[in-house]
Amino acid sequence: MSDPTQNNEEFSTNQHWEKDILEKVALSAIQEQKRARRWSNFFKILTFLYLALILYKVFVPEFGHSSVSSGKSHTAVIDITGMISEDSESSAETITKGLQDAAKNNGTKGIILRMNTPGGTPVQSAYVYDEIRRIKKEHPDLPIISVVSDICASGGYFIAAASDKIYVNKSSLIGSIGVLLNSFGFVDTMKKLGVERRLLTSGSHKGILDPFLPMQDEEKLHVEQVLTTVHQHFIDAVKEGRGQRLKDDPRIFTGLFWSGEEGIALGLADDYGTVQSVAEKEIGEANLVNFTPQDNLLDRLGGKFKVAFKLALYELFIGMSMQ
């Protein structure tokens, strides 16, 4: 028969061994959780600092331009790139804000419009044109100069015409002084498909330019008259801005565009130059400061960024306090 005392001792030894194993496993798990929390907190703090830097750059456009805050003299640069329209980065609101900020700054010795745009809407371009003329009246000694890189056409040239001078590269494209309205017509296609167009209007011409209906001669004439009127606004603005520098060439206002070299010969541009060379030679201040208003990152993301940021802050501070 087995000794009961011996059996009890063996059971106690086994129980003690299992307890030691469980304690070691639990301690190891706790230590692993602590390490995981430390790394998690580290990356949360790092993310917070990164987001804070982004927010600072978004809401402080002058970030990195110490010369603006210090009052150091500079040449202000405003970028006009891409399409000029109300919902683009080169909207009239954006450009005029840059112009106003630059003109109000005591350190601004001159303004350069850095142009690289194929054009845009007549209204947005006219807004900027008028604002340049207004600033010139308030600050007659403040030079405003356009410098063209690749292209400055149509609405872009509308804006450039308001500046004191226009500088180009010999291979730049400038001009295209005209107005267009384009669309498509699917009348024959509808007939082939056997589809009937049903359009109800309260005015006899409310369906004008409907792509699924034939264009009436009366409506075509009306649209052409409207375009002619807007085109004349463009022509008047260019003549007012360029004055006697324009050559007497009937092709200028036909909608054609030219190289920078040809543009100078026609009086559409003044000379060759870059932003830096114009700042140094024309304005006399080589220090450049970009006054182009920055896009609001939070608005562009439709508020999603703000929600994510709040959740990150909540998780960071509440999570740390609970651990």
CSV table of C-alpha atoms in Angstrom, one decimal:
chain,number,residue,atom,x,y,z
A,1,MET,CA,0.0,0.0,0.0
A,2,SER,CA,1.2,3.5,-0.7
A,3,ASP,CA,2.1,5.8,2.0
A,4,PRO,CA,-0.7,8.5,2.4
A,5,THR,CA,1.9,11.0,3.8
A,6,GLN,CA,4.1,10.6,0.7
A,7,ASN,CA,1.1,11.0,-1.6
A,8,ASN,CA,0.2,14.3,0.1
A,9,GLU,CA,3.7,15.6,-0.2
A,10,GLU,CA,3.8,14.7,-3.9
A,11,PHE,CA,0.5,16.5,-4.5
A,12,SER,CA,1.7,19.5,-2.6
A,13,THR,CA,4.9,19.6,-4.6
A,14,ASN,CA,3.0,19.4,-7.9
A,15,GLN,CA,0.5,22.1,-6.8
A,16,HIS,CA,3.4,24.4,-5.8
A,17,TRP,CA,5.1,23.8,-9.2
A,18,GLU,CA,1.9,24.6,-11.1
A,19,LYS,CA,1.4,27.7,-9.0
A,20,ASP,CA,4.9,28.9,-9.9
A,21,ILE,CA,4.3,28.4,-13.6
A,22,LEU,CA,1.0,30.3,-13.5
A,23,GLU,CA,2.7,33.2,-11.6
A,24,LYS,CA,5.5,33.4,-14.2
A,25,VAL,CA,3.0,33.3,-17.1
A,26,ALA,CA,0.8,36.0,-15.5
A,27,LEU,CA,3.9,38.1,-14.7
A,28,SER,CA,5.1,37.8,-18.3
A,29,ALA,CA,1.7,38.8,-19.6
A,30,ILE,CA,1.6,41.8,-17.4
A,31,GLN,CA,5.1,42.9,-18.5
A,32,GLU,CA,4.2,42.4,-22.1
A,33,GLN,CA,1.0,44.5,-21.7
A,34,LYS,CA,3.1,47.3,-20.1
A,35,ARG,CA,5.6,47.2,-23.0
A,36,ALA,CA,2.7,47.3,-25.5
A,37,ARG,CA,1.1,50.3,-23.6
A,38,ARG,CA,4.4,52.2,-23.6
A,39,TRP,CA,4.8,51.7,-27.3
A,40,SER,CA,1.2,52.5,-27.9
A,41,ASN,CA,1.5,55.8,-25.9
A,42,PHE,CA,4.7,56.6,-27.7
A,43,PHE,CA,3.1,56.3,-31.2
A,44,LYS,CA,0.0,58.2,-30.0
A,45,ILE,CA,2.1,61.1,-28.8
A,46,LEU,CA,4.1,61.0,-32.0
A,47,THR,CA,0.9,61.1,-34.0
A,48,PHE,CA,-0.4,64.0,-31.9
A,49,LEU,CA,2.8,66.0,-32.5
A,50,TYR,CA,2.6,65.3,-36.3
A,51,LEU,CA,-1.1,66.4,-36.5
A,52,ALA,CA,-0.3,69.5,-34.4
A,53,LEU,CA,2.4,70.4,-36.9
A,54,ILE,CA,0.0,70.0,-39.8
A,55,LEU,CA,-2.6,72.1,-38.1
A,56,TYR,CA,0.0,74.8,-37.4
A,57,LYS,CA,1.0,74.9,-41.1
A,58,VAL,CA,-2.6,75.0,-42.2
A,59,PHE,CA,-3.7,77.8,-40.0
A,60,VAL,CA,-0.5,79.8,-40.2
A,61,PRO,CA,0.1,80.5,-43.9
A,62,GLU,CA,3.3,82.4,-43.2
A,63,PHE,CA,4.9,79.3,-41.6
A,64,GLY,CA,8.5,79.2,-42.7
A,65,HIS,CA,8.5,82.8,-44.0
A,66,SER,CA,10.0,84.7,-41.1
A,67,SER,CA,10.6,87.8,-43.3
A,68,VAL,CA,6.8,88.4,-43.2
A,69,SER,CA,6.5,88.6,-39.5
A,70,SER,CA,9.8,90.4,-39.0
A,71,GLY,CA,8.9,93.2,-41.4
A,72,LYS,CA,11.9,92.5,-43.6
A,73,SER,CA,11.6,93.9,-47.1
A,74,HIS,CA,10.6,91.4,-49.8
A,75,THR,CA,9.0,90.8,-53.2
A,76,ALA,CA,5.6,89.2,-52.7
A,77,VAL,CA,4.8,86.2,-55.0
A,78,ILE,CA,1.3,85.0,-55.7
A,79,ASP,CA,0.8,81.9,-57.7
A,80,ILE,CA,-2.0,81.7,-60.3
A,81,THR,CA,-2.0,78.1,-61.6
A,82,GLY,CA,-4.5,75.9,-63.3
A,83,MET,CA,-8.1,76.8,-64.2
A,84,ILE,CA,-9.4,80.1,-62.8
A,85,SER,CA,-12.8,79.3,-61.4
A,86,GLU,CA,-14.8,79.7,-58.3
A,87,ASP,CA,-14.2,76.2,-57.0
A,88,SER,CA,-10.5,76.0,-57.9
A,89,GLU,CA,-7.3,76.9,-56.0
A,90,SER,CA,-7.0,79.9,-58.3
A,91,SER,CA,-10.4,81.3,-57.5
A,92,ALA,CA,-10.9,85.1,-57.5
A,93,GLU,CA,-11.4,85.0,-53.8
A,94,THR,CA,-8.1,83.3,-53.2
A,95,ILE,CA,-6.1,85.5,-55.6
A,96,THR,CA,-7.5,88.7,-54.3
A,97,LYS,CA,-6.9,87.8,-50.7
A,98,GLY,CA,-3.2,87.2,-51.6
A,99,LEU,CA,-3.1,90.5,-53.4
A,100,GLN,CA,-4.6,92.4,-50.4
A,101,ASP,CA,-2.4,90.7,-47.9
A,102,ALA,CA,0.7,91.5,-49.9
A,103,ALA,CA,-0.3,95.1,-50.5
A,104,LYS,CA,-1.0,95.7,-46.8
A,105,ASN,CA,2.3,94.3,-45.7
A,106,ASN,CA,4.8,97.1,-44.9
A,107,GLY,CA,7.7,95.0,-46.1
A,108,THR,CA,6.3,94.4,-49.6
A,109,LYS,CA,8.3,96.3,-52.3
A,110,GLY,CA,6.5,94.8,-55.2
A,111,ILE,CA,4.1,92.0,-56.2
A,112,ILE,CA,4.8,89.3,-58.8
A,113,LEU,CA,1.9,87.2,-60.2
A,114,ARG,CA,3.5,83.9,-61.2
A,115,MET,CA,1.2,82.8,-64.0
A,116,ASN,CA,0.8,79.3,-65.4
A,117,THR,CA,-2.9,79.0,-66.4
A,118,PRO,CA,-4.9,78.1,-69.5
A,119,GLY,CA,-7.6,80.5,-68.4
A,120,GLY,CA,-11.0,80.3,-66.7
A,121,THR,CA,-14.3,82.0,-66.4
A,122,PRO,CA,-14.7,85.6,-67.5
A,123,VAL,CA,-16.3,86.7,-64.2
A,124,GLN,CA,-13.6,85.2,-61.9
A,125,SER,CA,-10.9,86.7,-64.2
A,126,ALA,CA,-12.6,90.1,-64.2
A,127,TYR,CA,-12.8,90.1,-60.4
A,128,VAL,CA,-9.1,89.8,-60.1
A,129,TYR,CA,-8.4,92.3,-62.9
A,130,ASP,CA,-10.6,94.9,-61.1
A,131,GLU,CA,-8.8,94.2,-57.8
A,132,ILE,CA,-5.4,94.7,-59.3
A,133,ARG,CA,-6.6,98.0,-60.8
A,134,ARG,CA,-8.0,99.0,-57.4
A,135,ILE,CA,-4.7,98.2,-55.6
A,136,LYS,CA,-2.8,100.2,-58.2
A,137,LYS,CA,-4.9,103.3,-57.4
A,138,GLU,CA,-4.4,102.9,-53.7
A,139,HIS,CA,-0.7,102.1,-54.0
A,140,PRO,CA,0.5,103.8,-57.2
A,141,ASP,CA,4.2,103.2,-56.4
A,142,LEU,CA,3.7,99.5,-55.7
A,143,PRO,CA,4.7,97.5,-58.9
A,144,ILE,CA,2.6,94.6,-59.8
A,145,ILE,CA,4.2,92.4,-62.5
A,146,SER,CA,3.1,89.2,-64.2
A,147,VAL,CA,5.7,86.5,-65.0
A,148,VAL,CA,4.5,83.7,-67.3
A,149,SER,CA,6.1,80.3,-67.2
A,150,ASP,CA,4.4,77.7,-69.6
A,151,ILE,CA,1.1,79.4,-70.4
A,152,CYS,CA,-1.0,82.5,-69.7
A,153,ALA,CA,-4.0,82.3,-72.0
A,154,SER,CA,-7.6,83.5,-72.1
A,155,GLY,CA,-8.8,84.4,-68.5
A,156,GLY,CA,-5.2,84.2,-67.4
A,157,TYR,CA,-4.1,86.9,-69.8
A,158,PHE,CA,-7.2,88.9,-68.8
A,159,ILE,CA,-5.6,89.1,-65.3
A,160,ALA,CA,-2.1,89.7,-66.6
A,161,ALA,CA,-3.2,92.6,-68.7
A,162,ALA,CA,-4.0,94.5,-65.5
A,163,SER,CA,-0.4,94.3,-64.2
A,164,ASP,CA,2.3,97.0,-64.9
A,165,LYS,CA,4.4,94.6,-67.1
A,166,ILE,CA,4.3,91.1,-68.4
A,167,TYR,CA,7.4,89.0,-68.6
A,168,VAL,CA,7.6,85.7,-70.5
A,169,ASN,CA,9.9,82.9,-71.7
A,170,LYS,CA,10.3,82.9,-75.5
A,171,SER,CA,8.5,79.5,-75.6
A,172,SER,CA,5.7,80.6,-73.3
A,173,LEU,CA,2.2,80.6,-74.7
A,174,ILE,CA,0.1,83.7,-74.3
A,175,GLY,CA,-3.0,85.4,-75.7
A,176,SER,CA,-6.2,83.5,-76.7
A,177,ILE,CA,-8.2,86.7,-76.2
A,178,GLY,CA,-11.7,85.3,-76.9
A,179,VAL,CA,-14.7,83.7,-75.3
A,180,LEU,CA,-16.2,80.3,-76.0
A,181,LEU,CA,-19.2,78.2,-75.1
A,182,ASN,CA,-19.2,74.6,-76.1
A,183,SER,CA,-21.6,71.7,-75.8
A,184,PHE,CA,-22.7,68.6,-77.7
A,185,GLY,CA,-25.8,67.8,-79.8
A,186,PHE,CA,-27.4,64.3,-79.7
A,187,VAL,CA,-30.4,64.9,-81.8
A,188,ASP,CA,-29.6,62.4,-84.5
A,189,THR,CA,-28.4,59.9,-81.9
A,190,MET,CA,-31.8,60.1,-80.1
A,191,LYS,CA,-33.6,59.5,-83.4
A,192,LYS,CA,-31.5,56.4,-84.1
A,193,LEU,CA,-32.1,55.0,-80.7
A,194,GLY,CA,-35.8,55.8,-80.9
A,195,VAL,CA,-35.8,57.9,-77.8
A,196,GLU,CA,-38.2,60.8,-77.5
A,197,ARG,CA,-37.1,63.9,-75.6
A,198,ARG,CA,-39.9,65.3,-73.3
A,199,LEU,CA,-39.1,68.8,-72.0
A,200,LEU,CA,-41.6,71.1,-70.3
A,201,THR,CA,-40.7,74.8,-69.8
A,202,SER,CA,-42.4,77.9,-68.7
A,203,GLY,CA,-40.6,80.1,-71.2
A,204,SER,CA,-40.2,79.7,-75.0
A,205,HIS,CA,-36.4,79.7,-74.8
A,206,LYS,CA,-35.9,78.1,-71.4
A,207,GLY,CA,-34.5,75.0,-73.1
A,208,ILE,CA,-31.9,76.9,-75.0
A,209,LEU,CA,-28.7,74.8,-75.7
A,210,ASP,CA,-30.5,71.6,-74.7
A,211,PRO,CA,-28.2,69.0,-76.3
A,212,PHE,CA,-31.1,66.7,-77.1
A,213,LEU,CA,-33.0,69.4,-79.1
A,214,PRO,CA,-32.2,71.1,-82.4
A,215,MET,CA,-30.7,74.6,-82.0
A,216,GLN,CA,-33.0,77.3,-83.3
A,217,ASP,CA,-31.5,80.1,-85.5
A,218,GLU,CA,-32.9,82.7,-83.1
A,219,GLU,CA,-31.3,81.1,-80.1
A,220,LYS,CA,-28.0,80.7,-81.9
A,221,LEU,CA,-28.0,84.4,-82.8
A,222,HIS,CA,-28.7,85.3,-79.2
A,223,VAL,CA,-25.9,83.2,-77.8
A,224,GLU,CA,-23.5,84.7,-80.3
A,225,GLN,CA,-24.5,88.2,-79.2
A,226,VAL,CA,-23.9,87.3,-75.6
A,227,LEU,CA,-20.5,86.0,-76.4
A,228,THR,CA,-19.7,89.0,-78.5
A,229,THR,CA,-20.6,91.3,-75.5
A,230,VAL,CA,-18.4,89.3,-73.1
A,231,HIS,CA,-15.6,89.3,-75.7
A,232,GLN,CA,-15.8,93.1,-75.9
A,233,HIS,CA,-15.3,93.3,-72.2
A,234,PHE,CA,-12.2,91.3,-72.5
A,235,ILE,CA,-10.9,93.4,-75.4
A,236,ASP,CA,-11.6,96.6,-73.5
A,237,ALA,CA,-9.7,95.3,-70.4
A,238,VAL,CA,-6.7,94.3,-72.5
A,239,LYS,CA,-6.6,97.7,-74.3
A,240,GLU,CA,-6.9,99.5,-71.0
A,241,GLY,CA,-4.2,97.5,-69.4
A,242,ARG,CA,-1.7,97.3,-72.3
A,243,GLY,CA,-2.4,100.7,-73.9
A,244,GLN,CA,-0.1,101.9,-76.6
A,245,ARG,CA,2.1,98.9,-76.3
A,246,LEU,CA,-0.3,96.8,-78.3
A,247,LYS,CA,0.5,96.7,-82.0
A,248,ASP,CA,-2.3,97.4,-84.5
A,249,ASP,CA,-2.8,93.8,-85.6
A,250,PRO,CA,-6.3,92.5,-86.2
A,251,ARG,CA,-5.3,89.0,-85.2
A,252,ILE,CA,-4.7,89.9,-81.5
A,253,PHE,CA,-8.4,89.7,-80.5
A,254,THR,CA,-9.4,86.7,-82.6
A,255,GLY,CA,-8.7,84.1,-80.0
A,256,LEU,CA,-5.3,83.1,-81.4
A,257,PHE,CA,-2.4,82.5,-79.1
A,258,TRP,CA,1.3,83.0,-79.6
A,259,SER,CA,4.7,82.1,-78.3
A,260,GLY,CA,6.3,84.5,-75.8
A,261,GLU,CA,8.6,85.7,-78.6
A,262,GLU,CA,5.7,86.6,-80.9
A,263,GLY,CA,3.8,88.0,-78.0
A,264,ILE,CA,6.6,90.6,-77.3
A,265,ALA,CA,6.5,91.6,-81.0
A,266,LEU,CA,2.8,92.1,-80.8
A,267,GLY,CA,2.9,94.1,-77.6
A,268,LEU,CA,1.2,91.4,-75.6
A,269,ALA,CA,4.3,91.0,-73.4
A,270,ASP,CA,7.1,93.3,-72.5
A,271,ASP,CA,10.3,91.2,-72.2
A,272,TYR,CA,11.9,88.0,-71.1
A,273,GLY,CA,12.3,87.2,-67.5
A,274,THR,CA,11.9,84.9,-64.6
A,275,VAL,CA,10.4,85.5,-61.1
A,276,GLN,CA,13.9,85.9,-59.6
A,277,SER,CA,15.3,88.1,-62.3
A,278,VAL,CA,12.2,90.4,-62.3
A,279,ALA,CA,12.3,90.6,-58.5
A,280,GLU,CA,16.0,91.7,-58.6
A,281,LYS,CA,16.0,94.0,-61.7
A,282,GLU,CA,12.5,95.5,-61.8
A,283,ILE,CA,11.5,95.5,-58.1
A,284,GLY,CA,14.9,95.7,-56.6
A,285,GLU,CA,14.3,93.1,-53.9
A,286,ALA,CA,15.6,89.6,-54.4
A,287,ASN,CA,14.0,88.2,-51.2
A,288,LEU,CA,10.9,86.3,-52.2
A,289,VAL,CA,7.9,85.6,-50.0
A,290,ASN,CA,4.9,83.6,-51.2
A,291,PHE,CA,1.6,85.2,-50.3
A,292,THR,CA,-0.6,82.7,-52.0
A,293,PRO,CA,-3.3,81.7,-49.5
A,294,GLN,CA,-3.0,78.1,-48.5
A,295,ASP,CA,-5.8,75.6,-48.9
A,296,ASN,CA,-7.6,74.8,-45.7
A,297,LEU,CA,-6.9,71.1,-45.2
A,298,LEU,CA,-9.8,70.6,-42.8
A,299,ASP,CA,-12.3,72.0,-45.3
A,300,ARG,CA,-10.9,69.9,-48.2
A,301,LEU,CA,-11.4,66.8,-46.2
A,302,GLY,CA,-15.0,67.7,-45.4
A,303,GLY,CA,-14.6,67.6,-41.7
A,304,LYS,CA,-13.4,64.0,-41.6
A,305,PHE,CA,-10.0,65.1,-40.5
A,306,LYS,CA,-11.4,67.0,-37.5
A,307,VAL,CA,-13.4,64.0,-36.4
A,308,ALA,CA,-10.3,61.7,-36.6
A,309,PHE,CA,-8.2,64.3,-34.8
A,310,LYS,CA,-10.7,64.5,-31.9
A,311,LEU,CA,-10.9,60.7,-31.7
A,312,ALA,CA,-7.1,60.5,-31.6
A,313,LEU,CA,-6.9,63.0,-28.8
A,314,TYR,CA,-9.7,61.2,-26.9
A,315,GLU,CA,-7.9,57.9,-27.2
A,316,LEU,CA,-4.6,59.4,-26.3
A,317,PHE,CA,-5.6,61.2,-23.1
A,318,ILE,CA,-8.5,59.0,-21.9
A,319,GLY,CA,-6.7,55.8,-22.8
A,320,MET,CA,-3.6,56.9,-21.0
A,321,SER,CA,-5.5,57.8,-17.8
A,322,MET,CA,-7.2,54.4,-17.7
A,323,GLN,CA,-4.1,52.4,-18.1
